[in-house]
Amino acid sequence: MARRKKIYEGKAKTLYEGPEPGTIIQYFKDDATAFNAEKKAVIEGKGVLNNMLSEYFMTGLNTIGVPTHFIKRINMREQLIRAVEIIPLEVVVRNRAAGSLSKRLGLEEGMALPRPIIEFYYKDDALGDPLVTEEHVVAFNWASQQDIDDMIALALRVNDFLSGMFLGVGIRLADFKIEVGRVYDGDFQRLILADEISPDSCRLWDIETGRKLDKDVFRHDLGDLADAYTEVARRLGVMPRTNGRATGPKLVN
Ligand code: 5GP
């Protein structure tokens, strides 16, 4: 088999050149990182779960007309996506106080916010992805004011869709992060949802028990991360019978 050309290797995913121009293969690794990669581990099965879950969310979003980079899942760990020019921002939507917002403003974790709050973080590992204002975004030319308005509209649609979907299976979507990319259609550019949506990039709390079902389990040593992600997948009806872990060869008598 011809070796594929690696385009980019991130902390949780690797990108390879796709079969057609303008396409990319996104490979989901089992690597977990937190605190700007100060904490690292390999969580067997995480890549499979995130691939399946991201497919599920992106497909649902496509169905309601939210444009995404997702084309199709290829196998347990890979999906075919549209090549985009990534805007160097993490767009965070928050429904409940948690994480860096709680820390920064002294808000108790779990507090309902008066409305969804959107924040922008500049994607730069060396700087630890700092929070930035719209002024910074426009002044440094990371995105235009129109792009910002489009990203906010996109993020709020994703929030409504995901919140409803999770609510239906007894999970509260406290917050999440998305990334947005530009695609060009002739002279026109438009923004589409890129990267992934998975428990790696969301805070998901069981509504009845408060159990955490997201990467905070790994960040704060709260239990088995693959079990938490499997629970999310099970409730949504994605991969209901397996936890994504590879099963070894079995002795057959
Ligand atoms: P916080 O700013 O509270 O740390 O994160 C807010 C939300 O965005 C959380 O759901 C968190 O998982 C997600 N998030 C923030 N930064 C990153 C990141 O670099 N990678 C991923 N996968 N998610 C992030």
Tab-separated table of C-alpha atoms and ligand atoms in Angstrom:
chain	number	residue	atom	x	y	z
A	1	MET	CA	0.000	0.000	0.000
A	2	ALA	CA	1.315	3.444	-0.883
A	3	ARG	CA	2.329	5.486	2.168
A	4	ARG	CA	-0.010	8.352	2.798
A	5	LYS	CA	1.342	11.828	3.136
A	6	LYS	CA	1.012	13.183	6.645
A	7	ILE	CA	-0.095	16.815	6.630
A	8	TYR	CA	-0.284	17.553	10.333
A	9	GLU	CA	-0.015	15.735	13.641
A	10	GLY	CA	-1.880	17.203	16.592
A	11	LYS	CA	-2.316	15.997	20.155
A	12	ALA	CA	-5.371	13.808	19.503
A	13	LYS	CA	-5.550	13.538	15.707
A	14	THR	CA	-3.372	13.146	12.651
A	15	LEU	CA	-4.302	14.510	9.231
A	16	TYR	CA	-3.310	12.772	5.988
A	17	GLU	CA	-3.744	13.837	2.405
A	18	GLY	CA	-7.127	12.618	1.108
A	19	PRO	CA	-7.886	10.657	-2.062
A	20	GLU	CA	-9.220	13.708	-3.964
A	21	PRO	CA	-7.912	17.274	-4.042
A	22	GLY	CA	-9.595	19.271	-1.304
A	23	THR	CA	-10.097	16.232	0.949
A	24	ILE	CA	-8.251	15.101	4.058
A	25	ILE	CA	-8.265	11.932	6.135
A	26	GLN	CA	-8.626	12.646	9.837
A	27	TYR	CA	-7.220	9.866	12.061
A	28	PHE	CA	-8.309	9.777	15.737
A	29	LYS	CA	-5.527	8.741	18.120
A	30	ASP	CA	-5.913	7.237	21.593
A	31	ASP	CA	-3.673	9.944	23.062
A	32	ALA	CA	-5.176	12.116	25.764
A	33	THR	CA	-3.593	15.379	26.877
A	34	ALA	CA	-4.600	18.039	29.351
A	35	PHE	CA	-3.256	21.274	30.807
A	36	ASN	CA	-1.552	22.227	27.556
A	37	ALA	CA	-0.062	18.713	27.196
A	38	GLU	CA	1.554	18.741	30.680
A	39	LYS	CA	-0.534	15.634	31.458
A	40	LYS	CA	-0.496	12.822	28.896
A	41	ALA	CA	-1.792	9.266	28.598
A	42	VAL	CA	-2.907	6.728	26.049
A	43	ILE	CA	-6.545	5.739	26.623
A	44	GLU	CA	-7.249	2.601	24.648
A	45	GLY	CA	-10.381	2.982	22.551
A	46	LYS	CA	-10.716	6.774	22.894
A	47	GLY	CA	-9.906	7.409	19.234
A	48	VAL	CA	-12.568	4.956	18.061
A	49	LEU	CA	-15.195	6.487	20.355
A	50	ASN	CA	-14.386	10.057	19.323
A	51	ASN	CA	-14.430	9.126	15.630
A	52	MET	CA	-17.892	7.564	15.976
A	53	LEU	CA	-19.260	10.319	18.209
A	54	SER	CA	-17.917	13.118	16.028
A	55	GLU	CA	-19.463	11.414	12.991
A	56	TYR	CA	-22.788	11.255	14.843
A	57	PHE	CA	-22.822	14.937	15.815
A	58	MET	CA	-21.502	16.233	12.483
A	59	THR	CA	-24.007	14.119	10.521
A	60	GLY	CA	-26.853	15.449	12.655
A	61	LEU	CA	-25.652	19.017	12.194
A	62	ASN	CA	-25.356	18.522	8.421
A	63	THR	CA	-28.933	17.236	8.424
A	64	ILE	CA	-30.277	20.446	9.962
A	65	GLY	CA	-28.258	22.574	7.557
A	66	VAL	CA	-25.251	23.490	9.693
A	67	PRO	CA	-22.300	23.260	7.293
A	68	THR	CA	-19.467	21.009	8.499
A	69	HIS	CA	-16.242	19.580	7.078
A	70	PHE	CA	-17.459	15.991	7.591
A	71	ILE	CA	-17.858	13.892	4.425
A	72	LYS	CA	-17.932	10.281	5.640
A	73	ARG	CA	-16.461	7.871	8.120
A	74	ILE	CA	-13.965	5.512	6.487
A	75	ASN	CA	-13.263	3.041	9.286
A	76	MET	CA	-13.129	2.801	13.079
A	77	ARG	CA	-10.464	5.481	13.412
A	78	GLU	CA	-10.640	7.583	10.263
A	79	GLN	CA	-13.006	9.931	8.555
A	80	LEU	CA	-12.895	11.778	5.271
A	81	ILE	CA	-13.238	15.528	5.686
A	82	ARG	CA	-13.178	18.598	3.508
A	83	ALA	CA	-9.936	20.577	3.558
A	84	VAL	CA	-10.457	23.997	5.134
A	85	GLU	CA	-8.329	26.948	6.115
A	86	ILE	CA	-8.585	26.804	9.897
A	87	ILE	CA	-9.268	30.102	11.646
A	88	PRO	CA	-6.697	30.187	14.486
A	89	LEU	CA	-9.331	30.484	17.200
A	90	GLU	CA	-11.051	28.146	19.603
A	91	VAL	CA	-14.686	29.166	19.908
A	92	VAL	CA	-16.058	28.196	23.318
A	93	VAL	CA	-19.779	28.211	24.151
A	94	ARG	CA	-20.765	28.056	27.807
A	95	ASN	CA	-24.167	27.272	29.311
A	96	ARG	CA	-22.941	26.600	32.858
A	97	ALA	CA	-20.000	27.957	34.826
A	98	ALA	CA	-17.051	25.542	34.822
A	99	GLY	CA	-13.356	25.278	34.042
A	100	SER	CA	-11.463	28.446	33.214
A	101	LEU	CA	-14.576	30.664	33.477
A	102	SER	CA	-15.212	29.536	37.057
A	103	LYS	CA	-11.561	30.076	37.888
A	104	ARG	CA	-11.253	33.471	36.206
A	105	LEU	CA	-14.450	34.986	37.618
A	106	GLY	CA	-14.807	32.997	40.849
A	107	LEU	CA	-18.088	31.369	39.779
A	108	GLU	CA	-19.232	28.153	41.390
A	109	GLU	CA	-19.038	25.199	39.014
A	110	GLY	CA	-22.498	24.309	37.729
A	111	MET	CA	-24.013	27.793	38.065
A	112	ALA	CA	-26.498	28.421	35.242
A	113	LEU	CA	-25.358	31.342	33.102
A	114	PRO	CA	-27.920	34.031	32.208
A	115	ARG	CA	-27.485	33.116	28.530
A	116	PRO	CA	-24.997	31.149	26.455
A	117	ILE	CA	-21.663	32.956	26.599
A	118	ILE	CA	-19.269	32.767	23.668
A	119	GLU	CA	-15.532	33.271	24.047
A	120	PHE	CA	-12.611	33.241	21.636
A	121	TYR	CA	-9.205	31.779	22.461
A	122	TYR	CA	-6.173	32.264	20.234
A	123	LYS	CA	-4.821	28.855	19.169
A	124	ASP	CA	-1.191	28.971	20.244
A	125	ASP	CA	0.225	26.161	22.386
A	126	ALA	CA	3.313	28.178	23.334
A	127	LEU	CA	1.032	30.857	24.827
A	128	GLY	CA	-1.401	28.320	26.337
A	129	ASP	CA	-4.311	29.346	24.045
A	130	PRO	CA	-5.051	32.758	25.647
A	131	LEU	CA	-8.543	34.270	25.862
A	132	VAL	CA	-8.829	37.118	23.357
A	133	THR	CA	-11.410	39.796	22.618
A	134	GLU	CA	-13.129	40.519	19.312
A	135	GLU	CA	-10.876	43.605	19.106
A	136	HIS	CA	-7.796	41.353	19.089
A	137	VAL	CA	-9.364	39.023	16.528
A	138	VAL	CA	-10.075	41.830	14.064
A	139	ALA	CA	-6.967	43.939	14.773
A	140	PHE	CA	-4.594	41.007	14.277
A	141	ASN	CA	-6.526	39.878	11.220
A	142	TRP	CA	-7.319	36.385	12.495
A	143	ALA	CA	-10.903	36.925	11.295
A	144	SER	CA	-13.089	39.811	10.096
A	145	GLN	CA	-16.046	41.290	11.977
A	146	GLN	CA	-18.318	39.459	9.517
A	147	ASP	CA	-16.479	36.184	10.276
A	148	ILE	CA	-17.004	36.808	14.002
A	149	ASP	CA	-20.737	37.321	13.487
A	150	ASP	CA	-20.882	34.139	11.384
A	151	MET	CA	-18.883	32.150	13.977
A	152	ILE	CA	-21.227	33.296	16.762
A	153	ALA	CA	-24.314	32.332	14.736
A	154	LEU	CA	-22.766	28.947	13.889
A	155	ALA	CA	-21.725	28.310	17.496
A	156	LEU	CA	-25.218	29.121	18.815
A	157	ARG	CA	-26.852	26.763	16.312
A	158	VAL	CA	-24.436	23.998	17.312
A	159	ASN	CA	-25.212	24.740	20.970
A	160	ASP	CA	-28.983	24.490	20.463
A	161	PHE	CA	-28.664	21.260	18.518
A	162	LEU	CA	-26.227	19.547	20.874
A	163	SER	CA	-27.971	20.763	24.045
A	164	GLY	CA	-31.261	19.265	22.842
A	165	MET	CA	-29.638	16.039	21.741
A	166	PHE	CA	-27.862	15.565	25.089
A	167	LEU	CA	-30.901	16.613	27.123
A	168	GLY	CA	-32.819	13.796	25.434
A	169	VAL	CA	-30.407	11.274	26.958
A	170	GLY	CA	-30.143	12.843	30.409
A	171	ILE	CA	-26.903	14.754	29.881
A	172	ARG	CA	-26.293	18.470	30.418
A	173	LEU	CA	-23.998	20.213	27.941
A	174	ALA	CA	-22.164	22.612	30.265
A	175	ASP	CA	-19.772	23.966	27.626
A	176	PHE	CA	-17.865	22.992	24.500
A	177	LYS	CA	-15.217	24.140	22.063
A	178	ILE	CA	-15.441	24.218	18.291
A	179	GLU	CA	-13.105	25.211	15.503
A	180	VAL	CA	-14.172	26.878	12.304
A	181	GLY	CA	-12.638	26.774	8.839
A	182	ARG	CA	-12.937	28.776	5.639
A	183	VAL	CA	-13.854	27.190	2.341
A	184	TYR	CA	-13.847	28.993	-0.965
A	185	ASP	CA	-16.582	28.603	-3.587
A	186	GLY	CA	-15.201	30.600	-6.516
A	187	ASP	CA	-14.805	34.180	-5.281
A	188	PHE	CA	-16.918	33.565	-2.199
A	189	GLN	CA	-15.730	32.278	1.133
A	190	ARG	CA	-17.914	30.746	3.788
A	191	LEU	CA	-17.288	29.352	7.229
A	192	ILE	CA	-17.965	25.750	8.160
A	193	LEU	CA	-17.589	23.696	11.314
A	194	ALA	CA	-14.252	21.833	11.391
A	195	ASP	CA	-12.094	19.700	13.738
A	196	GLU	CA	-14.253	17.397	15.895
A	197	ILE	CA	-17.084	17.370	18.376
A	198	SER	CA	-16.513	14.765	21.066
A	199	PRO	CA	-16.320	14.394	24.856
A	200	ASP	CA	-12.713	15.624	24.489
A	201	SER	CA	-14.009	19.092	23.677
A	202	CYS	CA	-17.260	19.253	25.695
A	203	ARG	CA	-18.228	19.256	29.359
A	204	LEU	CA	-20.992	16.693	29.786
A	205	TRP	CA	-22.700	16.114	33.114
A	206	ASP	CA	-25.246	13.441	33.951
A	207	ILE	CA	-28.349	15.438	34.873
A	208	GLU	CA	-29.435	13.140	37.727
A	209	THR	CA	-26.150	12.291	39.391
A	210	GLY	CA	-23.798	15.047	38.201
A	211	ARG	CA	-21.339	12.353	37.032
A	212	LYS	CA	-18.792	13.808	34.619
A	213	LEU	CA	-18.748	12.120	31.223
A	214	ASP	CA	-16.023	14.137	29.479
A	215	LYS	CA	-12.296	14.868	29.505
A	216	ASP	CA	-12.498	16.328	33.021
A	217	VAL	CA	-12.487	12.644	34.126
A	218	PHE	CA	-8.916	12.492	32.808
A	219	ARG	CA	-7.934	16.039	33.800
A	220	HIS	CA	-8.914	15.465	37.449
A	221	ASP	CA	-8.414	11.668	37.801
A	222	LEU	CA	-12.116	10.959	38.333
A	223	GLY	CA	-12.169	7.435	36.912
A	224	ASP	CA	-11.937	5.581	33.624
A	225	LEU	CA	-12.157	7.962	30.651
A	226	ALA	CA	-13.088	5.280	28.098
A	227	ASP	CA	-15.943	4.141	30.372
A	228	ALA	CA	-17.285	7.702	30.537
A	229	TYR	CA	-17.119	8.170	26.743
A	230	THR	CA	-18.675	4.725	26.236
A	231	GLU	CA	-21.578	5.776	28.446
A	232	VAL	CA	-22.150	8.851	26.242
A	233	ALA	CA	-22.012	6.673	23.110
A	234	ARG	CA	-24.315	4.081	24.640
A	235	ARG	CA	-26.971	6.626	25.595
A	236	LEU	CA	-26.903	8.163	22.131
A	237	GLY	CA	-27.150	4.743	20.491
A	238	VAL	CA	-23.680	5.027	18.950
A	239	MET	CA	-21.660	1.799	19.296
A	240	PRO	CA	-24.031	0.374	21.899
A	241	ARG	CA	-22.309	-2.990	22.336
A	242	THR	CA	-18.609	-2.173	22.648
A	243	ASN	CA	-16.454	0.312	24.485
A	244	GLY	CA	-14.186	0.803	21.486
A	245	ARG	CA	-11.304	-1.107	23.025
A	246	ALA	CA	-9.515	-3.451	20.691
A	247	THR	CA	-10.247	-7.050	21.464
A	248	GLY	CA	-7.269	-9.337	21.235
A	249	PRO	CA	-7.172	-12.624	19.344
A	250	LYS	CA	-9.342	-15.282	20.965
A	251	LEU	CA	-8.474	-18.911	21.416
A	252	VAL	CA	-11.076	-21.045	19.724
A	253	ASN	CA	-11.334	-24.627	20.921
B	1	5GP	P1	-12.066	25.828	29.625
B	1	5GP	O1	-11.797	27.191	29.011
B	1	5GP	O2	-13.063	25.914	30.738
B	1	5GP	O3	-10.823	25.108	29.986
B	1	5GP	O4	-12.734	24.955	28.457
B	1	5GP	C1	-14.019	25.254	27.954
B	1	5GP	C2	-14.489	24.107	27.062
B	1	5GP	O5	-13.701	24.060	25.883
B	1	5GP	C3	-14.349	22.723	27.703
B	1	5GP	O6	-15.426	21.913	27.281
B	1	5GP	C4	-13.042	22.191	27.155
B	1	5GP	O7	-13.062	20.778	27.059
B	1	5GP	C5	-13.008	22.833	25.776
B	1	5GP	N1	-11.631	23.164	25.391
B	1	5GP	C6	-10.933	24.267	25.700
B	1	5GP	N2	-9.678	24.204	25.176
B	1	5GP	C7	-9.603	23.034	24.524
B	1	5GP	C8	-8.553	22.401	23.775
B	1	5GP	O8	-7.456	22.919	23.584
B	1	5GP	N3	-8.836	21.167	23.272
B	1	5GP	C9	-10.056	20.573	23.445
B	1	5GP	N4	-10.254	19.352	22.920
B	1	5GP	N5	-11.064	21.155	24.121
B	1	5GP	C10	-10.836	22.369	24.665
